[in-house]
């Protein structure tokens, strides 16, 4: 099952450079916003992760810039959870919602860290796997 979510963001003045183009570093903020929305949709956000004793730092980030985003542009970010066996991997497609032109594409990878020991886990904790399974079962329900 494909777990995905669409986030809409409008490029703000504080995001752009002197040419009214969104500064490349602000794309990371957009990805973070989109990923947080998807995790909330699943029902397992960063607060719940922390309550369960885990942090999920980004260990890999890859962004391909295709076309610029300008001040005032509205963008659509499709976030897709592509891996959740031993780590979390998300794929992002940033588009212009009017033209559907692809503006950027990105991937992030996160590993679990046990907050008690500060050790990297080479497995995904059961709590997040269970949340994903619950979400899949709820959305596969024929009554929905």
mmCIF file of N, CA, C and O in Angstrom, residues 44-55 115-116 127:
data_model
loop_
_atom_site.group_PDB
_atom_site.id
_atom_site.type_symbol
_atom_site.label_atom_id
_atom_site.label_comp_id
_atom_site.label_asym_id
_atom_site.label_seq_id
_atom_site.Cartn_x
_atom_site.Cartn_y
_atom_site.Cartn_z
ATOM 1 N N UNK A 44 1.247 8.868 14.165
ATOM 2 C CA UNK A 44 2.471 8.658 14.940
ATOM 3 C C UNK A 44 3.441 9.791 14.642
ATOM 4 O O UNK A 44 4.363 9.658 13.845
ATOM 5 N N UNK A 45 3.233 10.909 15.322
ATOM 6 C CA UNK A 45 4.052 12.098 15.080
ATOM 7 C C UNK A 45 5.281 12.112 15.988
ATOM 8 O O UNK A 45 5.518 11.197 16.774
ATOM 9 N N UNK A 46 6.069 13.185 15.878
ATOM 10 C CA UNK A 46 7.313 13.263 16.641
ATOM 11 C C UNK A 46 7.091 13.287 18.152
ATOM 12 O O UNK A 46 7.914 12.782 18.905
ATOM 13 N N UNK A 47 5.977 13.843 18.611
ATOM 14 C CA UNK A 47 5.679 13.820 20.052
ATOM 15 C C UNK A 47 5.515 12.387 20.543
ATOM 16 O O UNK A 47 6.031 12.009 21.588
ATOM 17 N N UNK A 48 4.772 11.575 19.777
ATOM 18 C CA UNK A 48 4.569 10.179 20.176
ATOM 19 C C UNK A 48 5.880 9.398 20.117
ATOM 20 O O UNK A 48 6.146 8.544 20.969
ATOM 21 N N UNK A 49 6.702 9.696 19.101
ATOM 22 C CA UNK A 49 8.001 9.029 19.008
ATOM 23 C C UNK A 49 8.829 9.313 20.256
ATOM 24 O O UNK A 49 9.413 8.406 20.851
ATOM 25 N N UNK A 50 8.853 10.586 20.647
ATOM 26 C CA UNK A 50 9.624 10.993 21.827
ATOM 27 C C UNK A 50 9.064 10.349 23.095
ATOM 28 O O UNK A 50 9.823 9.885 23.955
ATOM 29 N N UNK A 51 7.732 10.295 23.223
ATOM 30 C CA UNK A 51 7.108 9.659 24.384
ATOM 31 C C UNK A 51 7.486 8.178 24.466
ATOM 32 O O UNK A 51 7.597 7.621 25.551
ATOM 33 N N UNK A 52 7.687 7.547 23.304
ATOM 34 C CA UNK A 52 8.081 6.144 23.264
ATOM 35 C C UNK A 52 9.585 5.953 23.454
ATOM 36 O O UNK A 52 10.079 4.827 23.435
ATOM 37 N N UNK A 53 10.314 7.077 23.592
ATOM 38 C CA UNK A 53 11.739 6.988 23.882
ATOM 39 C C UNK A 53 12.660 6.978 22.676
ATOM 40 O O UNK A 53 13.818 6.584 22.795
ATOM 41 N N UNK A 54 12.147 7.425 21.523
ATOM 42 C CA UNK A 54 12.964 7.405 20.314
ATOM 43 C C UNK A 54 12.997 8.765 19.634
ATOM 44 O O UNK A 54 12.020 9.515 19.654
ATOM 45 N N UNK A 55 14.130 9.060 19.032
ATOM 46 C CA UNK A 55 14.273 10.202 18.134
ATOM 47 C C UNK A 55 14.531 9.626 16.747
ATOM 48 O O UNK A 55 14.994 8.478 16.626
ATOM 49 N N UNK A 115 16.621 7.073 22.950
ATOM 50 C CA UNK A 115 16.970 8.268 23.703
ATOM 51 C C UNK A 115 17.583 7.950 25.077
ATOM 52 O O UNK A 115 18.299 8.773 25.624
ATOM 53 N N UNK A 116 17.343 6.768 25.608
ATOM 54 C CA UNK A 116 17.940 6.402 26.903
ATOM 55 C C UNK A 116 19.432 6.142 26.763
ATOM 56 O O UNK A 116 20.226 6.563 27.595
ATOM 57 N N UNK A 127 6.583 0.301 17.823
ATOM 58 C CA UNK A 127 5.535 1.317 17.981
ATOM 59 C C UNK A 127 5.196 1.981 16.645
ATOM 60 O O UNK A 127 4.024 2.153 16.312
#
